[in-house]
PDB file of C-alpha atoms in Angstrom:
ATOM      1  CA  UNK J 380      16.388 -13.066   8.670  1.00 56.00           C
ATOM      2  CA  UNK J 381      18.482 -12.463   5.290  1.00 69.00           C
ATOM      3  CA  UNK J 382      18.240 -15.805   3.878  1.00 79.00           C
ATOM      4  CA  UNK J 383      16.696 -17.243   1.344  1.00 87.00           C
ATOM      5  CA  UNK J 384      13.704 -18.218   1.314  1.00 93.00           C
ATOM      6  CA  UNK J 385      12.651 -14.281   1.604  1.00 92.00           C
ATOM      7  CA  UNK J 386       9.400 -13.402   3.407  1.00 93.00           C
ATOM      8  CA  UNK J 387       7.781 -12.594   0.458  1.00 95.00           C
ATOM      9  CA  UNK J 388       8.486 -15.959  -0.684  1.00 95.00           C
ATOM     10  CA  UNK J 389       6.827 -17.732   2.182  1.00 95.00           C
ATOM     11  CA  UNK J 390       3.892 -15.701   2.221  1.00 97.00           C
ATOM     12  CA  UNK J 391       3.416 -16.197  -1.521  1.00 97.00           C
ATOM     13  CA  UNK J 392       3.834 -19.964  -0.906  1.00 97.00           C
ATOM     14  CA  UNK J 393       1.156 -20.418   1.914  1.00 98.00           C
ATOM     15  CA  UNK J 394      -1.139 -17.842  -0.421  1.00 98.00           C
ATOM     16  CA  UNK J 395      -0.721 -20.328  -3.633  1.00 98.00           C
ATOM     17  CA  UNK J 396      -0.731 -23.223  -1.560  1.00 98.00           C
ATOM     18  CA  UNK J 397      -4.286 -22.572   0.013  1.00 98.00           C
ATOM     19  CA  UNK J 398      -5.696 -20.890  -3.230  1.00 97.00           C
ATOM     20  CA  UNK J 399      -4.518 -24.102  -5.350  1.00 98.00           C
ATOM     21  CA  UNK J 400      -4.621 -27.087  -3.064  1.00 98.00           C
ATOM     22  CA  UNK J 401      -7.225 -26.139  -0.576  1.00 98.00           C
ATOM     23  CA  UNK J 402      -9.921 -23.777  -1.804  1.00 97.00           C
ATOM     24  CA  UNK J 403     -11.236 -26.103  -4.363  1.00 97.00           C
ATOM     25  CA  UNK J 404     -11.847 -28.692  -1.664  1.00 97.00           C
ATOM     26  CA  UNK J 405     -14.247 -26.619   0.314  1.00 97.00           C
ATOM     27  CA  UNK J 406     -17.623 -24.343  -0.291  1.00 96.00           C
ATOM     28  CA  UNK J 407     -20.114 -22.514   0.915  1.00 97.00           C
ATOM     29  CA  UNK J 408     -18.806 -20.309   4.341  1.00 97.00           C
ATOM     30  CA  UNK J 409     -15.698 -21.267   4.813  1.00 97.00           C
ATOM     31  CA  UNK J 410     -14.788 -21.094   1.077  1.00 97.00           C
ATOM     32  CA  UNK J 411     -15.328 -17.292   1.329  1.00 98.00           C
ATOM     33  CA  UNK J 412     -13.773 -17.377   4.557  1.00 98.00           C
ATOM     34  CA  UNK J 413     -10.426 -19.031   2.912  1.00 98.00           C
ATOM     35  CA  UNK J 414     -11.013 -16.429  -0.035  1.00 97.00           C
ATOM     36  CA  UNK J 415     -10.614 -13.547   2.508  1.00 97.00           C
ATOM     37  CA  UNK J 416      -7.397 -15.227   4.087  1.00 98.00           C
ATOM     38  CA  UNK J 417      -6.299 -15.448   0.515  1.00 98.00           C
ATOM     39  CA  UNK J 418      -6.646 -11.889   0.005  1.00 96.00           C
ATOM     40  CA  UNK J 419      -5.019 -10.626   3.054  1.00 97.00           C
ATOM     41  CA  UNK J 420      -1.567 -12.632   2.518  1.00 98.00           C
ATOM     42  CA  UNK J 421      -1.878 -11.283  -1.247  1.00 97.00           C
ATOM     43  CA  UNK J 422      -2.182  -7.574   0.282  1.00 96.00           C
ATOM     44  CA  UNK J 423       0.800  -8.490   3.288  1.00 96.00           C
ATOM     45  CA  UNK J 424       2.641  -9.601  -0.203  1.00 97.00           C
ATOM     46  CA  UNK J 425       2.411  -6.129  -2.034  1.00 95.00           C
ATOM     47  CA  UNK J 426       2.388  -4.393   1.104  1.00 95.00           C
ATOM     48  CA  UNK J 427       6.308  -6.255   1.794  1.00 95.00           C
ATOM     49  CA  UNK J 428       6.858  -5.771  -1.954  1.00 94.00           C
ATOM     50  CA  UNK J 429       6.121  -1.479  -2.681  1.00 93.00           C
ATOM     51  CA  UNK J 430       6.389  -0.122   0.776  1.00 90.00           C
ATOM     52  CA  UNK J 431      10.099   0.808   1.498  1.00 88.00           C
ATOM     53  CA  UNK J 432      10.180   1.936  -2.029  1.00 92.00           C
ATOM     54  CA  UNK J 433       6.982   4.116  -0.980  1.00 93.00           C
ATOM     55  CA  UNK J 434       7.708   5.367   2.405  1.00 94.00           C
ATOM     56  CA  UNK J 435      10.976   6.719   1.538  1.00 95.00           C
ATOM     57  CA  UNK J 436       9.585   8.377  -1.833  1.00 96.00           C
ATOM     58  CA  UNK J 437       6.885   9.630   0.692  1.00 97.00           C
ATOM     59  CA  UNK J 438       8.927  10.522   3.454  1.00 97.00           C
ATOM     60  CA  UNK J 439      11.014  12.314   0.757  1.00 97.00           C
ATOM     61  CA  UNK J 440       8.008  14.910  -0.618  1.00 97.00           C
ATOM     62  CA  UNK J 441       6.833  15.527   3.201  1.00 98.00           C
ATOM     63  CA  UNK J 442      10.539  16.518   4.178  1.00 98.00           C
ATOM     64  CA  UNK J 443      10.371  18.920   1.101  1.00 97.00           C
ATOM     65  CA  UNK J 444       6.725  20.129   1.817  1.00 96.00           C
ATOM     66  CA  UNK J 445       7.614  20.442   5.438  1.00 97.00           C
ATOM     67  CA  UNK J 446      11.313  21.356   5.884  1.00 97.00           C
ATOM     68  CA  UNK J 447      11.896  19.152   8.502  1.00 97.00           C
ATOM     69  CA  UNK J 448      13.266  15.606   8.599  1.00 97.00           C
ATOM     70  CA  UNK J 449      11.185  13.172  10.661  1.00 96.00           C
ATOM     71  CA  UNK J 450       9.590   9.347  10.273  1.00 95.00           C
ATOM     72  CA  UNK J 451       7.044   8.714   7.505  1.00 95.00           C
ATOM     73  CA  UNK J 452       4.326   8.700  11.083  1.00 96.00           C
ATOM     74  CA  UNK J 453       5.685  11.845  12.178  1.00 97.00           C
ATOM     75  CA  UNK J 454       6.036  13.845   8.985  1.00 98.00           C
ATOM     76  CA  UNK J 455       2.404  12.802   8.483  1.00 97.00           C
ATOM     77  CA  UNK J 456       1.538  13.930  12.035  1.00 98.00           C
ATOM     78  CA  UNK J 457       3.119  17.373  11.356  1.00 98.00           C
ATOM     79  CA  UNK J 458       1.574  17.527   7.530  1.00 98.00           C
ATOM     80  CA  UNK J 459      -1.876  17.009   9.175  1.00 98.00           C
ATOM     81  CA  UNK J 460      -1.630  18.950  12.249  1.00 98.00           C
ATOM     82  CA  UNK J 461      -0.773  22.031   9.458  1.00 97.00           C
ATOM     83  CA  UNK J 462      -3.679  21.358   7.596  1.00 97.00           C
ATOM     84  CA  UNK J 463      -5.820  21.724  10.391  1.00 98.00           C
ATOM     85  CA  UNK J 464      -4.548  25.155  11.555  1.00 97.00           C
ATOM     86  CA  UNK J 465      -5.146  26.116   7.796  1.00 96.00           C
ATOM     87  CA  UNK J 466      -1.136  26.394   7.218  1.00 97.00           C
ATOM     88  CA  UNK J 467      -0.986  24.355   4.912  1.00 96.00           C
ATOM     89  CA  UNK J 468      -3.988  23.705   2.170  1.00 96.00           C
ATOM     90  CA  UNK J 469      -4.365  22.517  -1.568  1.00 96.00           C
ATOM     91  CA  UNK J 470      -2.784  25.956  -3.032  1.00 96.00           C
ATOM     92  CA  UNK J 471       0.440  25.042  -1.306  1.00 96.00           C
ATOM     93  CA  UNK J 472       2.991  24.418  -3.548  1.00 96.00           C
ATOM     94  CA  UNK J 473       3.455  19.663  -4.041  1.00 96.00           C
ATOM     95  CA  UNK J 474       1.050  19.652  -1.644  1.00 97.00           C
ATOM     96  CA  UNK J 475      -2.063  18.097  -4.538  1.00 97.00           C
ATOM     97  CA  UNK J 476       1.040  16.050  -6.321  1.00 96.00           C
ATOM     98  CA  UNK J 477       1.987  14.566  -2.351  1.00 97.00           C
ATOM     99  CA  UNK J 478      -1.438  13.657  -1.856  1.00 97.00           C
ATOM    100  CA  UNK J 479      -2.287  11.783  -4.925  1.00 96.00           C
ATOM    101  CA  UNK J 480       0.888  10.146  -5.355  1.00 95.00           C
ATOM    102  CA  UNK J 481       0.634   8.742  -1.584  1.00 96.00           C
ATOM    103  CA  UNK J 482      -3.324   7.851  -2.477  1.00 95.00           C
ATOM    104  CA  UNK J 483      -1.642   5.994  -5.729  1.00 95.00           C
ATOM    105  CA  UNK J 484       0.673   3.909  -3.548  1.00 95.00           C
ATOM    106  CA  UNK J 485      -1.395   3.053  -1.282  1.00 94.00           C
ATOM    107  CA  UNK J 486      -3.929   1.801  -3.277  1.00 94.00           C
ATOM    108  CA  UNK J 487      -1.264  -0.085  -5.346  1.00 94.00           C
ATOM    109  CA  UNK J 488      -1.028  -2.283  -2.189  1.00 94.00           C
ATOM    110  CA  UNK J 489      -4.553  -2.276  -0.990  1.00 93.00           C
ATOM    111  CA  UNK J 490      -6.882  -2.249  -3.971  1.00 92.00           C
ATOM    112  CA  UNK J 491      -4.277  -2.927  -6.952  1.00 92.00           C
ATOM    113  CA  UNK J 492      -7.825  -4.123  -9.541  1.00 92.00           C
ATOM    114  CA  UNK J 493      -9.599  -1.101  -8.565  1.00 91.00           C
ATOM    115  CA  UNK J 494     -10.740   0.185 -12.225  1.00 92.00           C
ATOM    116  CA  UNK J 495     -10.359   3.662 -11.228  1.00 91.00           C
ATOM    117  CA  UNK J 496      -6.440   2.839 -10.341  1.00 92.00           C
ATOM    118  CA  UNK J 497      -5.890   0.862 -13.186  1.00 92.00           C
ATOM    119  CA  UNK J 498      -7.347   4.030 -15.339  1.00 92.00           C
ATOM    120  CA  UNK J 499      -4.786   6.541 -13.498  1.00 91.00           C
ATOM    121  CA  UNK J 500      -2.136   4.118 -13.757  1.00 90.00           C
ATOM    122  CA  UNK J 501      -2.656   3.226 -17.486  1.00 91.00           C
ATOM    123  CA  UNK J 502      -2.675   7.148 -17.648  1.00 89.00           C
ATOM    124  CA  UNK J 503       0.897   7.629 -16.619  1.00 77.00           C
ATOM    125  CA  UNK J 504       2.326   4.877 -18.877  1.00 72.00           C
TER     126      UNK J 504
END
C-alpha cells in the first residue's frame, strides 16, 4: 500500500504506544515480556528503514566481487559457495571491505547501541 500512513509509521505507532501507555502499567514477567515486543517492532522499524538502501549497496559489491548479476540471496549463495572451495578468501581484492561493510549494516539494524558499532561508526564520521 502507497499511502500514507507508511508502514514504518504504524509500526512506530504501536512501538510508542505500548512503550508509553502500557509498559508502565505492568511489572515483573510480562513487563520484560512487553520490553522484548518493544524491541522487535524497534528492529522491524530499522530493518524497513536501512535495508533497500543496504541490499542494493550489497548486492552492488557482490556483483563486482563476483561478476555476475544475481539476488542479494543468490549472490551470497555464490560468494559463500567460493569461499568454501578456497576461490575466493580474505586476499581477494573488496572481499575484507564487502564483509565489514555488510557486518556494519547489519548490525545498524540489529544491534544499533552495540558500543563496539558505535566506536566503528564514530570512526568513519
Amino acid at each position: 500500500m502507497q499511502d500514507e500512513p507508511t508502514p514504518i509509521e504504524l509500526t512506530k505507532a504501536v512501538a510508542d504506544f505500548l512503550r508509553n501507555d502500557i509498559a508502565p502499567l505492568i511489572s515483573g514477567h510480562q513487563a520484560f515480556k512487553l520490553r522484548v515486543a518493544i524491541n522487535i517492532l524497534d528492529l522491524v522499524i530499522r530493518q524497513l528503514a536501512l535495508e533497500e538502501g543496504s541490499d542494493a549497496k550489497e548486492v552492488e559489491r557482490l556483483r563486482t566481487l563476483l561478476g555476475m548479476n544475481g539476488s542479494v540471496t543468490e549472490l551470497n549463495r555464490a560468494l559463500a559457495e567460493r569461499i568454501a572451495k578456497g576461490e575466493v578468501d580474505l586476499a581477494t581484492p573488496g572481499l575484507a571491505e564487502h564483509l565489514w561493510q555488510t557486518t556494519m549494516d547489519k548490525l545498524a539494524v540489529d544491534q544499533p547501541n552495540y558500543a563496539s558499532y558505535k566506536r566503528e561508526v564514530s570512526r568513519g564520521e
